[in-house]
Amino acid sequence: MTPSNSLVLVLSYSFLFFLVIAREGHTLDRSIEAHHYHTLELSSFLPSSICIPPTKDAKKQGSLQVVHKHGPCSTIKEDMVKPLTVEEIFSHDQSRVDSIHSKLTTITTTGKKDTKTSKATIPAKSGSTIGSGNYIVTVGLGTPKKDLSLIFDTGSDLTWTQCQPCARSCYSQQEPIFTPSSSTSYTNISCTSTECSGLISATGNTPGCSSSTCVYGIQYGDQSFSVGFFGTEKLTLTSKDIIDNFYFGCGQNNQGLFGGAAGLLGLGRDKLSVVSQAAKKYGKVFSYCLPSRSSSTGFLNFGGGGASTGVKYTPLSTSQGSSFYGLDLEYIIVGGKKLAISPTVFSTSGMIIDSGTVITRLPPTAYSALSTAFKAQMTQYPLTKALSILDTCYDFTKFSSVKIPKISMVWGGNTIVDIAASGTLYANGISQVCLAFAANGDDSDLAIFGNTQQKTLEVVYDVNGGKVGFGNGGCA
Ligand SMILES: *[C@@H]1O[C@H](CO)[C@@H](O)[C@H](O)[C@H]1NC(C)=O
């Protein structure tokens, strides 16, 4: 080999090496980009009028379909209920948050409200409100089985449906109202049964008694209520998931913002919730996925069989009352940067996960840091006016696609969960697209992980195992 040849070789090797470095560096940058940002087509903010059914592998075997109450996939037709305005949705959402807060007023030995000291929680009379950004599932009740679309609620316990005869009043619902006298499996519950007494913790109200039949009453923070006989029925969740003698409310006096749904499916932690009643069969394990849009479907699954392998768990905290599922939030990451706030901000407020609250509520100190960090990475887009409780809003009219920083919640046990793009922004048309988080009134108020932020996550509740898990891409 001549010296000039070897020089060429060395040079070409170093050139190759340089090329390799450059390419690797490039892919590295791109993967960091993809890791810290979502790129979105603006068309994804526009509503769709067609229901996209789940794909075969996305559809979990033997699970219930979860759909948004309003929209093309809903079993409740649009003419059944007047669609709510964005302002109405957020005002109902605030009532739900207020009633959750009032349910968890903490008291000290001196009787003063003080959340910094020992957390003795007392349930107040008012229940949580039904809210309006809600999801529904269709279950079968009775023999022969009748299909009923129920509001899906992890924030309350009693399952109830409107029943004939509507002694006082029934609101209009999509399906025919359930008639217990036409079912061979309906039974009344006696006033002296332990389940009747169990209504005190499940509803916050002392049950009544009429001709020795137990009478339940439950009211929600927005003046909605259901009153009726407490009974048992055969509950058919799926063809394989049937609960005989399921305790439920057969409501003969019902009023409120249930929007055409036949009642409510209570998925809380109390003894009377469907989760507890199905415990023998499913070990208090259930999972769901809330779809990203009203034109797609999610799922609700009982039992642990179906949970995906990618699900990461965080301990379940039980210090937030007997119904709610508590979680420990450690910190928040925005576009790859950890928010610089003291971890005591979250440990002071505490947090629950709730399927019925639309927008995640954070301690004001944390929200303000989140909004500032988000804005700092969104300087290329023009800000616009606030949308009700959402104050960090953008006008995307002049763009065809946008790049937004990814938000990750870091839960206890260092469980990092990326929020989907659909859970990060709330669009009121493309001229007003807002960061979908809001501040509580005070740093001591309980924080709530709401249903917008849960979109497309597979959320697994393992109550006996004391943990809640999250997996990305659970549904579309
Ligand atoms: C349940 O109890 C109520 C009140 O006593 C009664 O009107 C109704 O007929 C009972 N239903 C059944 C199936 O026993």
CSV table of C-alpha atoms and ligand atoms in Angstrom, one decimal:
chain,number,residue,atom,x,y,z
A,1,MET,CA,0.0,0.0,0.0
A,2,THR,CA,1.4,3.4,-1.0
A,3,PRO,CA,1.3,6.2,1.6
A,4,SER,CA,-1.1,8.2,-0.5
A,5,ASN,CA,-3.4,5.2,-0.7
A,6,SER,CA,-3.4,4.7,3.0
A,7,LEU,CA,-4.1,8.4,3.5
A,8,VAL,CA,-7.1,8.1,1.3
A,9,LEU,CA,-8.3,5.0,3.3
A,10,VAL,CA,-7.8,6.8,6.6
A,11,LEU,CA,-9.6,9.9,5.2
A,12,SER,CA,-12.5,7.8,3.8
A,13,TYR,CA,-12.8,5.9,7.1
A,14,SER,CA,-13.0,9.1,9.1
A,15,PHE,CA,-15.5,10.4,6.6
A,16,LEU,CA,-17.6,7.3,7.0
A,17,PHE,CA,-17.2,7.6,10.8
A,18,PHE,CA,-18.3,11.2,10.6
A,19,LEU,CA,-21.3,10.2,8.5
A,20,VAL,CA,-22.3,7.6,11.1
A,21,ILE,CA,-21.9,10.1,13.9
A,22,ALA,CA,-23.9,12.7,12.0
A,23,ARG,CA,-26.7,10.3,11.2
A,24,GLU,CA,-26.8,8.9,14.8
A,25,GLY,CA,-26.9,12.5,16.1
A,26,HIS,CA,-29.7,13.3,13.8
A,27,THR,CA,-31.9,10.4,14.8
A,28,LEU,CA,-31.1,11.0,18.4
A,29,ASP,CA,-32.3,14.6,18.1
A,30,ARG,CA,-35.4,13.4,16.3
A,31,SER,CA,-36.2,10.8,18.9
A,32,ILE,CA,-35.8,13.4,21.7
A,33,GLU,CA,-38.1,15.7,19.7
A,34,ALA,CA,-40.7,12.9,19.3
A,35,HIS,CA,-40.3,12.1,23.0
A,36,HIS,CA,-40.9,15.7,24.2
A,37,TYR,CA,-43.4,17.0,21.7
A,38,HIS,CA,-46.7,16.0,20.0
A,39,THR,CA,-47.2,17.1,16.4
A,40,LEU,CA,-50.8,17.5,15.5
A,41,GLU,CA,-52.7,18.1,12.4
A,42,LEU,CA,-55.3,20.8,12.9
A,43,SER,CA,-58.0,18.6,11.4
A,44,SER,CA,-57.8,16.5,14.5
A,45,PHE,CA,-59.5,19.4,16.4
A,46,LEU,CA,-62.6,19.3,14.2
A,47,PRO,CA,-65.6,17.2,15.2
A,48,SER,CA,-66.4,14.1,13.2
A,49,SER,CA,-70.0,13.0,12.5
A,50,ILE,CA,-69.1,9.4,11.9
A,51,CYS,CA,-68.5,6.8,14.6
A,52,ILE,CA,-65.3,4.9,13.9
A,53,PRO,CA,-65.8,1.4,15.3
A,54,PRO,CA,-62.8,-0.1,17.3
A,55,THR,CA,-60.4,-2.2,15.3
A,56,LYS,CA,-60.4,-6.0,16.0
A,57,ASP,CA,-57.2,-6.0,18.1
A,58,ALA,CA,-58.1,-2.7,19.9
A,59,LYS,CA,-61.4,-4.2,21.0
A,60,LYS,CA,-60.7,-6.1,24.1
A,61,GLN,CA,-62.4,-9.4,24.3
A,62,GLY,CA,-65.4,-9.5,26.5
A,63,SER,CA,-65.4,-5.9,27.5
A,64,LEU,CA,-68.1,-3.2,27.5
A,65,GLN,CA,-67.9,-0.3,25.0
A,66,VAL,CA,-67.4,3.1,26.5
A,67,VAL,CA,-68.5,6.1,24.5
A,68,HIS,CA,-68.9,9.8,25.0
A,69,LYS,CA,-72.5,10.7,26.0
A,70,HIS,CA,-72.7,13.2,23.1
A,71,GLY,CA,-71.6,12.4,19.6
A,72,PRO,CA,-71.9,9.9,16.8
A,73,CYS,CA,-70.9,6.7,18.8
A,74,SER,CA,-73.4,7.5,21.6
A,75,THR,CA,-76.4,5.2,22.2
A,76,ILE,CA,-78.2,8.4,23.1
A,77,LYS,CA,-79.4,10.3,20.1
A,78,GLU,CA,-78.6,14.0,19.7
A,79,ASP,CA,-82.3,15.0,19.6
A,80,MET,CA,-82.8,13.4,23.0
A,81,VAL,CA,-80.8,16.1,24.8
A,82,LYS,CA,-79.8,19.6,23.8
A,83,PRO,CA,-76.0,19.6,23.5
A,84,LEU,CA,-74.4,21.8,26.1
A,85,THR,CA,-72.4,24.8,25.3
A,86,VAL,CA,-68.7,24.9,26.3
A,87,GLU,CA,-69.6,27.3,29.1
A,88,GLU,CA,-72.3,25.0,30.4
A,89,ILE,CA,-69.9,22.0,30.3
A,90,PHE,CA,-67.3,23.9,32.4
A,91,SER,CA,-69.8,25.3,34.8
A,92,HIS,CA,-71.2,21.8,35.5
A,93,ASP,CA,-67.6,20.6,35.8
A,94,GLN,CA,-66.9,23.3,38.4
A,95,SER,CA,-70.0,22.2,40.4
A,96,ARG,CA,-68.7,18.6,40.4
A,97,VAL,CA,-65.3,19.8,41.6
A,98,ASP,CA,-66.9,21.9,44.3
A,99,SER,CA,-69.0,19.0,45.5
A,100,ILE,CA,-66.0,16.7,45.6
A,101,HIS,CA,-64.2,19.3,47.7
A,102,SER,CA,-67.2,19.7,50.1
A,103,LYS,CA,-67.4,15.9,50.5
A,104,LEU,CA,-63.8,15.9,51.6
A,105,THR,CA,-63.8,18.8,54.1
A,106,THR,CA,-61.1,17.9,56.5
A,107,ILE,CA,-61.5,18.7,60.2
A,108,THR,CA,-59.1,19.2,63.0
A,109,THR,CA,-59.7,18.4,66.6
A,110,THR,CA,-60.7,22.0,67.1
A,111,GLY,CA,-63.2,21.6,64.3
A,112,LYS,CA,-61.6,24.1,62.0
A,113,LYS,CA,-61.1,23.3,58.4
A,114,ASP,CA,-57.5,22.6,57.9
A,115,THR,CA,-56.0,20.3,55.3
A,116,LYS,CA,-52.5,20.5,56.6
A,117,THR,CA,-53.2,18.6,59.8
A,118,SER,CA,-54.5,15.0,60.2
A,119,LYS,CA,-56.8,14.0,57.4
A,120,ALA,CA,-60.0,12.9,59.1
A,121,THR,CA,-62.4,13.0,56.2
A,122,ILE,CA,-66.1,13.4,56.7
A,123,PRO,CA,-68.6,12.9,54.0
A,124,ALA,CA,-70.8,15.9,53.6
A,125,LYS,CA,-74.5,15.5,52.6
A,126,SER,CA,-74.0,16.6,49.0
A,127,GLY,CA,-72.9,14.0,46.6
A,128,SER,CA,-70.8,14.6,43.5
A,129,THR,CA,-72.5,16.1,40.6
A,130,ILE,CA,-73.1,14.2,37.4
A,131,GLY,CA,-71.2,16.7,35.3
A,132,SER,CA,-71.6,16.8,31.6
A,133,GLY,CA,-68.4,15.7,29.9
A,134,ASN,CA,-69.4,12.2,30.6
A,135,TYR,CA,-69.0,8.7,29.3
A,136,ILE,CA,-71.6,6.0,29.1
A,137,VAL,CA,-71.7,2.2,29.0
A,138,THR,CA,-74.6,0.0,28.0
A,139,VAL,CA,-75.4,-2.9,30.4
A,140,GLY,CA,-78.2,-5.5,30.5
A,141,LEU,CA,-80.6,-5.6,33.5
A,142,GLY,CA,-83.2,-8.1,34.5
A,143,THR,CA,-84.7,-11.3,33.0
A,144,PRO,CA,-85.3,-11.0,30.1
A,145,LYS,CA,-82.4,-8.6,29.9
A,146,LYS,CA,-83.1,-5.0,29.0
A,147,ASP,CA,-80.3,-2.8,27.6
A,148,LEU,CA,-79.7,0.4,29.6
A,149,SER,CA,-77.1,3.1,28.9
A,150,LEU,CA,-75.6,4.3,32.2
A,151,ILE,CA,-73.3,7.1,33.1
A,152,PHE,CA,-69.9,5.7,34.0
A,153,ASP,CA,-68.7,7.1,37.3
A,154,THR,CA,-65.7,6.2,39.4
A,155,GLY,CA,-66.6,9.1,41.8
A,156,SER,CA,-69.7,7.5,43.2
A,157,ASP,CA,-70.9,4.1,44.4
A,158,LEU,CA,-74.6,3.4,44.0
A,159,THR,CA,-75.8,2.0,40.7
A,160,TRP,CA,-79.3,3.1,39.8
A,161,THR,CA,-81.7,3.3,36.9
A,162,GLN,CA,-85.1,4.9,36.4
A,163,CYS,CA,-87.9,2.4,37.1
A,164,GLN,CA,-91.6,2.0,36.3
A,165,PRO,CA,-93.9,3.1,37.7
A,166,CYS,CA,-92.4,6.6,37.9
A,167,ALA,CA,-94.3,7.4,41.1
A,168,ARG,CA,-93.2,11.0,41.1
A,169,SER,CA,-91.2,11.8,38.0
A,170,CYS,CA,-88.8,10.4,35.5
A,171,TYR,CA,-86.8,12.4,33.0
A,172,SER,CA,-86.8,11.4,29.4
A,173,GLN,CA,-84.3,8.6,28.5
A,174,GLN,CA,-83.2,6.9,25.3
A,175,GLU,CA,-84.2,3.3,26.1
A,176,PRO,CA,-87.6,2.2,27.6
A,177,ILE,CA,-87.6,2.8,31.3
A,178,PHE,CA,-86.9,-0.5,33.3
A,179,THR,CA,-90.0,-2.2,34.6
A,180,PRO,CA,-89.1,-4.5,37.6
A,181,SER,CA,-92.6,-6.1,37.6
A,182,SER,CA,-91.8,-7.5,34.1
A,183,SER,CA,-88.5,-9.1,35.2
A,184,THR,CA,-88.5,-12.5,36.9
A,185,SER,CA,-85.2,-11.8,38.7
A,186,TYR,CA,-86.1,-8.6,40.5
A,187,THR,CA,-86.4,-8.7,44.3
A,188,ASN,CA,-87.0,-6.0,46.9
A,189,ILE,CA,-84.5,-5.5,49.8
A,190,SER,CA,-85.8,-5.3,53.3
A,191,CYS,CA,-85.3,-2.3,55.6
A,192,THR,CA,-83.5,-4.5,58.1
A,193,SER,CA,-80.8,-5.9,55.8
A,194,THR,CA,-77.2,-4.9,56.2
A,195,GLU,CA,-77.1,-3.8,52.5
A,196,CYS,CA,-79.9,-1.3,53.3
A,197,SER,CA,-77.7,0.2,56.1
A,198,GLY,CA,-74.8,0.2,53.6
A,199,LEU,CA,-76.6,2.9,51.7
A,200,ILE,CA,-75.5,5.4,54.4
A,201,SER,CA,-71.9,5.3,53.3
A,202,ALA,CA,-72.7,4.7,49.6
A,203,THR,CA,-75.1,7.6,49.2
A,204,GLY,CA,-74.4,9.8,52.3
A,205,ASN,CA,-78.1,9.5,53.2
A,206,THR,CA,-80.0,7.4,55.7
A,207,PRO,CA,-82.3,5.0,53.8
A,208,GLY,CA,-86.0,5.2,54.3
A,209,CYS,CA,-88.5,2.3,54.7
A,210,SER,CA,-91.8,1.8,52.9
A,211,SER,CA,-93.9,-1.4,53.5
A,212,SER,CA,-90.7,-3.0,54.9
A,213,THR,CA,-88.9,-2.3,51.5
A,214,CYS,CA,-85.6,-0.3,51.8
A,215,VAL,CA,-85.8,3.1,50.1
A,216,TYR,CA,-82.7,4.8,48.8
A,217,GLY,CA,-82.1,8.5,48.0
A,218,ILE,CA,-79.1,10.0,46.4
A,219,GLN,CA,-78.6,13.6,45.4
A,220,TYR,CA,-75.8,15.2,43.4
A,221,GLY,CA,-74.3,18.6,43.9
A,222,ASP,CA,-76.2,20.2,41.0
A,223,GLN,CA,-79.7,19.4,42.4
A,224,SER,CA,-80.0,16.1,40.4
A,225,PHE,CA,-81.3,13.2,42.4
A,226,SER,CA,-82.8,9.7,42.3
A,227,VAL,CA,-85.1,8.2,44.9
A,228,GLY,CA,-86.7,4.7,44.8
A,229,PHE,CA,-86.7,1.2,46.0
A,230,PHE,CA,-83.5,-0.7,46.8
A,231,GLY,CA,-83.6,-4.0,45.0
A,232,THR,CA,-81.5,-6.8,43.5
A,233,GLU,CA,-81.4,-7.8,39.8
A,234,LYS,CA,-79.4,-9.9,37.4
A,235,LEU,CA,-76.8,-7.5,35.9
A,236,THR,CA,-75.4,-8.6,32.6
A,237,LEU,CA,-72.2,-6.7,31.9
A,238,THR,CA,-71.1,-8.9,28.9
A,239,SER,CA,-72.3,-12.4,27.9
A,240,LYS,CA,-69.5,-13.8,30.1
A,241,ASP,CA,-69.8,-11.3,33.0
A,242,ILE,CA,-73.0,-11.7,34.8
A,243,ILE,CA,-73.7,-10.7,38.4
A,244,ASP,CA,-76.8,-12.3,40.0
A,245,ASN,CA,-78.4,-10.5,42.9
A,246,PHE,CA,-76.8,-7.2,42.1
A,247,TYR,CA,-77.9,-4.4,44.6
A,248,PHE,CA,-79.1,-1.3,42.8
A,249,GLY,CA,-81.5,1.6,43.0
A,250,CYS,CA,-84.8,1.3,41.2
A,251,GLY,CA,-85.6,5.0,40.9
A,252,GLN,CA,-89.2,6.1,40.8
A,253,ASN,CA,-88.5,9.8,41.3
A,254,ASN,CA,-85.6,11.1,39.3
A,255,GLN,CA,-84.6,14.5,38.1
A,256,GLY,CA,-81.6,16.1,36.7
A,257,LEU,CA,-78.8,16.4,34.2
A,258,PHE,CA,-78.5,12.8,33.2
A,259,GLY,CA,-78.9,13.7,29.6
A,260,GLY,CA,-81.0,10.8,28.3
A,261,ALA,CA,-78.9,8.1,30.1
A,262,ALA,CA,-81.0,5.5,32.0
A,263,GLY,CA,-79.0,6.0,35.3
A,264,LEU,CA,-75.6,5.6,36.6
A,265,LEU,CA,-73.0,2.8,37.1
A,266,GLY,CA,-71.1,3.4,40.3
A,267,LEU,CA,-67.5,2.4,40.1
A,268,GLY,CA,-66.3,3.9,43.4
A,269,ARG,CA,-64.5,2.1,46.3
A,270,ASP,CA,-67.5,1.7,48.7
A,271,LYS,CA,-69.0,-1.7,49.5
A,272,LEU,CA,-72.1,-1.2,47.3
A,273,SER,CA,-70.2,-0.2,44.1
A,274,VAL,CA,-70.3,-2.6,41.2
A,275,VAL,CA,-66.5,-3.1,41.7
A,276,SER,CA,-67.1,-4.3,45.3
A,277,GLN,CA,-70.2,-6.3,44.4
A,278,ALA,CA,-68.3,-8.1,41.6
A,279,ALA,CA,-65.2,-8.7,43.9
A,280,LYS,CA,-65.7,-12.4,44.3
A,281,LYS,CA,-65.5,-12.9,40.6
A,282,TYR,CA,-63.0,-10.2,39.6
A,283,GLY,CA,-61.0,-9.5,42.7
A,284,LYS,CA,-61.8,-5.7,42.6
A,285,VAL,CA,-59.9,-5.3,39.4
A,286,PHE,CA,-61.3,-3.3,36.5
A,287,SER,CA,-59.8,-1.3,33.7
A,288,TYR,CA,-61.1,1.2,31.2
A,289,CYS,CA,-60.0,3.4,28.3
A,290,LEU,CA,-61.8,6.7,27.5
A,291,PRO,CA,-61.7,7.4,23.8
A,292,SER,CA,-60.0,10.5,22.4
A,293,ARG,CA,-63.0,11.8,20.6
A,294,SER,CA,-66.8,11.3,20.6
A,295,SER,CA,-66.4,9.6,17.2
A,296,SER,CA,-64.4,6.7,18.7
A,297,THR,CA,-65.0,4.1,21.3
A,298,GLY,CA,-63.2,2.9,24.5
A,299,PHE,CA,-63.7,0.0,26.8
A,300,LEU,CA,-64.6,-1.1,30.3
A,301,ASN,CA,-63.3,-4.4,31.5
A,302,PHE,CA,-63.8,-6.3,34.8
A,303,GLY,CA,-61.1,-8.6,36.1
A,304,GLY,CA,-57.4,-8.5,35.5
A,305,GLY,CA,-57.1,-10.9,32.6
A,306,GLY,CA,-57.1,-8.2,29.9
A,307,ALA,CA,-54.5,-5.7,31.3
A,308,SER,CA,-51.8,-5.0,28.8
A,309,THR,CA,-48.1,-5.6,29.6
A,310,GLY,CA,-47.1,-2.0,29.1
A,311,VAL,CA,-49.1,-0.8,32.1
A,312,LYS,CA,-47.1,0.9,34.8
A,313,TYR,CA,-48.4,1.0,38.4
A,314,THR,CA,-48.5,3.6,41.2
A,315,PRO,CA,-49.8,2.9,44.7
A,316,LEU,CA,-53.5,3.6,45.4
A,317,SER,CA,-53.9,6.0,48.3
A,318,THR,CA,-57.0,5.5,50.5
A,319,SER,CA,-56.7,8.7,52.5
A,320,GLN,CA,-59.3,10.6,50.3
A,321,GLY,CA,-62.6,9.2,51.6
A,322,SER,CA,-64.3,5.9,51.2
A,323,SER,CA,-65.4,6.3,47.5
A,324,PHE,CA,-62.5,8.0,45.8
A,325,TYR,CA,-59.4,6.6,44.3
A,326,GLY,CA,-56.4,8.6,45.6
A,327,LEU,CA,-53.1,8.9,43.8
A,328,ASP,CA,-49.8,10.5,44.8
A,329,LEU,CA,-48.6,13.0,42.2
A,330,GLU,CA,-44.9,13.6,42.6
A,331,TYR,CA,-44.1,16.1,39.8
A,332,ILE,CA,-45.0,17.2,36.3
A,333,ILE,CA,-42.8,17.3,33.2
A,334,VAL,CA,-43.5,19.7,30.3
A,335,GLY,CA,-41.6,19.2,27.0
A,336,GLY,CA,-38.8,17.2,28.8
A,337,LYS,CA,-38.4,19.8,31.7
A,338,LYS,CA,-39.5,19.1,35.2
A,339,LEU,CA,-41.6,21.9,36.7
A,340,ALA,CA,-39.7,23.7,39.4
A,341,ILE,CA,-42.2,23.4,42.3
A,342,SER,CA,-41.8,21.9,45.7
A,343,PRO,CA,-43.1,18.3,46.0
A,344,THR,CA,-45.0,19.4,49.1
A,345,VAL,CA,-47.4,21.3,46.8
A,346,PHE,CA,-48.9,18.0,45.7
A,347,SER,CA,-48.5,16.1,49.0
A,348,THR,CA,-50.4,19.0,50.7
A,349,SER,CA,-53.4,18.9,48.3
A,350,GLY,CA,-53.6,15.2,47.7
A,351,MET,CA,-55.1,14.0,44.4
A,352,ILE,CA,-57.8,11.7,43.2
A,353,ILE,CA,-58.5,10.2,39.8
A,354,ASP,CA,-62.1,10.8,38.7
A,355,SER,CA,-63.9,9.7,35.5
A,356,GLY,CA,-66.6,12.4,35.9
A,357,THR,CA,-64.5,15.5,36.2
A,358,VAL,CA,-63.6,16.8,32.7
A,359,ILE,CA,-60.6,19.0,33.4
A,360,THR,CA,-57.7,18.1,35.7
A,361,ARG,CA,-57.6,20.5,38.7
A,362,LEU,CA,-54.2,21.3,40.1
A,363,PRO,CA,-53.0,23.4,43.1
A,364,PRO,CA,-52.8,27.0,41.9
A,365,THR,CA,-49.0,27.0,42.5
A,366,ALA,CA,-48.6,24.0,40.3
A,367,TYR,CA,-51.0,25.2,37.6
A,368,SER,CA,-49.3,28.5,37.3
A,369,ALA,CA,-45.9,26.8,36.8
A,370,LEU,CA,-47.4,24.4,34.3
A,371,SER,CA,-49.0,27.2,32.3
A,372,THR,CA,-45.8,29.3,32.3
A,373,ALA,CA,-43.7,26.3,31.1
A,374,PHE,CA,-46.2,25.4,28.4
A,375,LYS,CA,-46.4,29.0,27.2
A,376,ALA,CA,-42.5,29.2,27.1
A,377,GLN,CA,-42.5,26.3,24.6
A,378,MET,CA,-45.4,27.7,22.5
A,379,THR,CA,-44.1,31.2,21.7
A,380,GLN,CA,-44.5,30.6,18.0
A,381,TYR,CA,-48.3,30.5,18.3
A,382,PRO,CA,-50.5,33.6,19.1
A,383,LEU,CA,-52.3,33.5,22.4
A,384,THR,CA,-56.0,34.2,22.5
A,385,LYS,CA,-58.8,34.9,25.1
A,386,ALA,CA,-59.6,32.5,27.9
A,387,LEU,CA,-62.3,29.8,27.6
A,388,SER,CA,-64.2,29.7,30.9
A,389,ILE,CA,-61.9,28.0,33.4
A,390,LEU,CA,-59.1,27.5,30.8
A,391,ASP,CA,-56.8,30.5,30.6
A,392,THR,CA,-53.9,29.4,28.3
A,393,CYS,CA,-55.5,29.5,24.9
A,394,TYR,CA,-54.1,29.7,21.3
A,395,ASP,CA,-55.4,30.7,17.9
A,396,PHE,CA,-54.2,28.1,15.5
A,397,THR,CA,-56.2,29.5,12.5
A,398,LYS,CA,-53.0,30.2,10.5
A,399,PHE,CA,-51.5,26.7,10.9
A,400,SER,CA,-52.0,23.4,9.3
A,401,SER,CA,-50.1,21.5,12.0
A,402,VAL,CA,-48.8,22.4,15.4
A,403,LYS,CA,-46.1,21.1,17.7
A,404,ILE,CA,-47.0,21.1,21.4
A,405,PRO,CA,-44.8,20.1,24.4
A,406,LYS,CA,-45.7,16.7,25.9
A,407,ILE,CA,-47.0,16.8,29.4
A,408,SER,CA,-46.1,13.8,31.7
A,409,MET,CA,-47.4,13.1,35.2
A,410,VAL,CA,-45.0,11.4,37.5
A,411,TRP,CA,-46.9,9.4,40.1
A,412,GLY,CA,-45.6,7.8,43.3
A,413,GLY,CA,-43.1,5.0,42.6
A,414,ASN,CA,-41.6,7.2,39.8
A,415,THR,CA,-44.3,6.1,37.4
A,416,ILE,CA,-44.1,8.4,34.4
A,417,VAL,CA,-47.3,8.7,32.4
A,418,ASP,CA,-47.4,10.7,29.2
A,419,ILE,CA,-50.6,12.6,28.6
A,420,ALA,CA,-51.9,12.1,25.0
A,421,ALA,CA,-52.2,15.0,22.7
A,422,SER,CA,-56.0,14.7,22.9
A,423,GLY,CA,-55.7,15.0,26.7
A,424,THR,CA,-53.5,18.1,26.6
A,425,LEU,CA,-55.6,20.5,24.7
A,426,TYR,CA,-59.3,21.4,24.6
A,427,ALA,CA,-60.5,22.9,21.4
A,428,ASN,CA,-63.4,25.3,20.9
A,429,GLY,CA,-62.8,25.4,17.1
A,430,ILE,CA,-59.3,25.9,15.8
A,431,SER,CA,-59.3,29.6,16.8
A,432,GLN,CA,-59.4,28.8,20.5
A,433,VAL,CA,-57.5,25.8,21.5
A,434,CYS,CA,-56.6,25.7,25.2
A,435,LEU,CA,-54.3,23.9,27.6
A,436,ALA,CA,-56.8,21.5,29.2
A,437,PHE,CA,-55.8,22.0,32.9
A,438,ALA,CA,-57.2,24.4,35.5
A,439,ALA,CA,-56.3,25.7,38.9
A,440,ASN,CA,-58.1,24.9,42.2
A,441,GLY,CA,-59.1,27.9,44.3
A,442,ASP,CA,-56.5,27.2,46.9
A,443,ASP,CA,-53.3,25.1,47.3
A,444,SER,CA,-55.0,23.1,50.0
A,445,ASP,CA,-57.9,21.9,47.8
A,446,LEU,CA,-57.8,18.3,46.6
A,447,ALA,CA,-56.4,18.0,43.1
A,448,ILE,CA,-58.3,15.9,40.6
A,449,PHE,CA,-57.0,13.9,37.6
A,450,GLY,CA,-59.9,14.4,35.2
A,451,ASN,CA,-61.3,12.5,32.2
A,452,THR,CA,-59.8,14.7,29.5
A,453,GLN,CA,-56.2,13.8,30.7
A,454,GLN,CA,-57.1,10.1,30.9
A,455,LYS,CA,-58.1,9.9,27.2
A,456,THR,CA,-56.6,7.0,25.3
A,457,LEU,CA,-54.8,5.7,28.5
A,458,GLU,CA,-55.6,2.2,29.6
A,459,VAL,CA,-56.3,2.8,33.3
A,460,VAL,CA,-56.2,-0.3,35.5
A,461,TYR,CA,-57.7,-0.2,39.1
A,462,ASP,CA,-56.4,-3.1,41.3
A,463,VAL,CA,-58.1,-2.2,44.5
A,464,ASN,CA,-57.0,-5.3,46.5
A,465,GLY,CA,-53.5,-5.0,45.1
A,466,GLY,CA,-53.5,-1.3,46.2
A,467,LYS,CA,-52.4,0.1,42.9
A,468,VAL,CA,-53.6,1.9,39.8
A,469,GLY,CA,-51.9,1.4,36.5
A,470,PHE,CA,-51.6,3.4,33.3
A,471,GLY,CA,-50.7,2.3,29.8
A,472,ASN,CA,-50.4,4.4,26.6
A,473,GLY,CA,-52.5,3.8,23.6
A,474,GLY,CA,-55.3,1.8,25.2
A,475,CYS,CA,-57.8,3.0,22.7
A,476,ALA,CA,-58.1,5.5,19.8
B,1,LIG,C1,-91.4,-3.9,46.2
B,1,LIG,O1,-91.9,-3.1,47.2
B,1,LIG,C2,-92.8,-2.1,46.8
B,1,LIG,C3,-93.2,-1.4,48.1
B,1,LIG,O2,-93.6,-2.2,49.1
B,1,LIG,C4,-94.0,-2.8,46.1
B,1,LIG,O3,-94.9,-1.8,45.7
B,1,LIG,C5,-93.5,-3.6,45.0
B,1,LIG,O4,-94.6,-4.3,44.4
B,1,LIG,C6,-92.5,-4.6,45.5
B,1,LIG,N1,-92.0,-5.4,44.3
B,1,LIG,C7,-91.8,-6.7,44.4
B,1,LIG,C8,-91.3,-7.3,43.1
B,1,LIG,O5,-91.9,-7.3,45.4
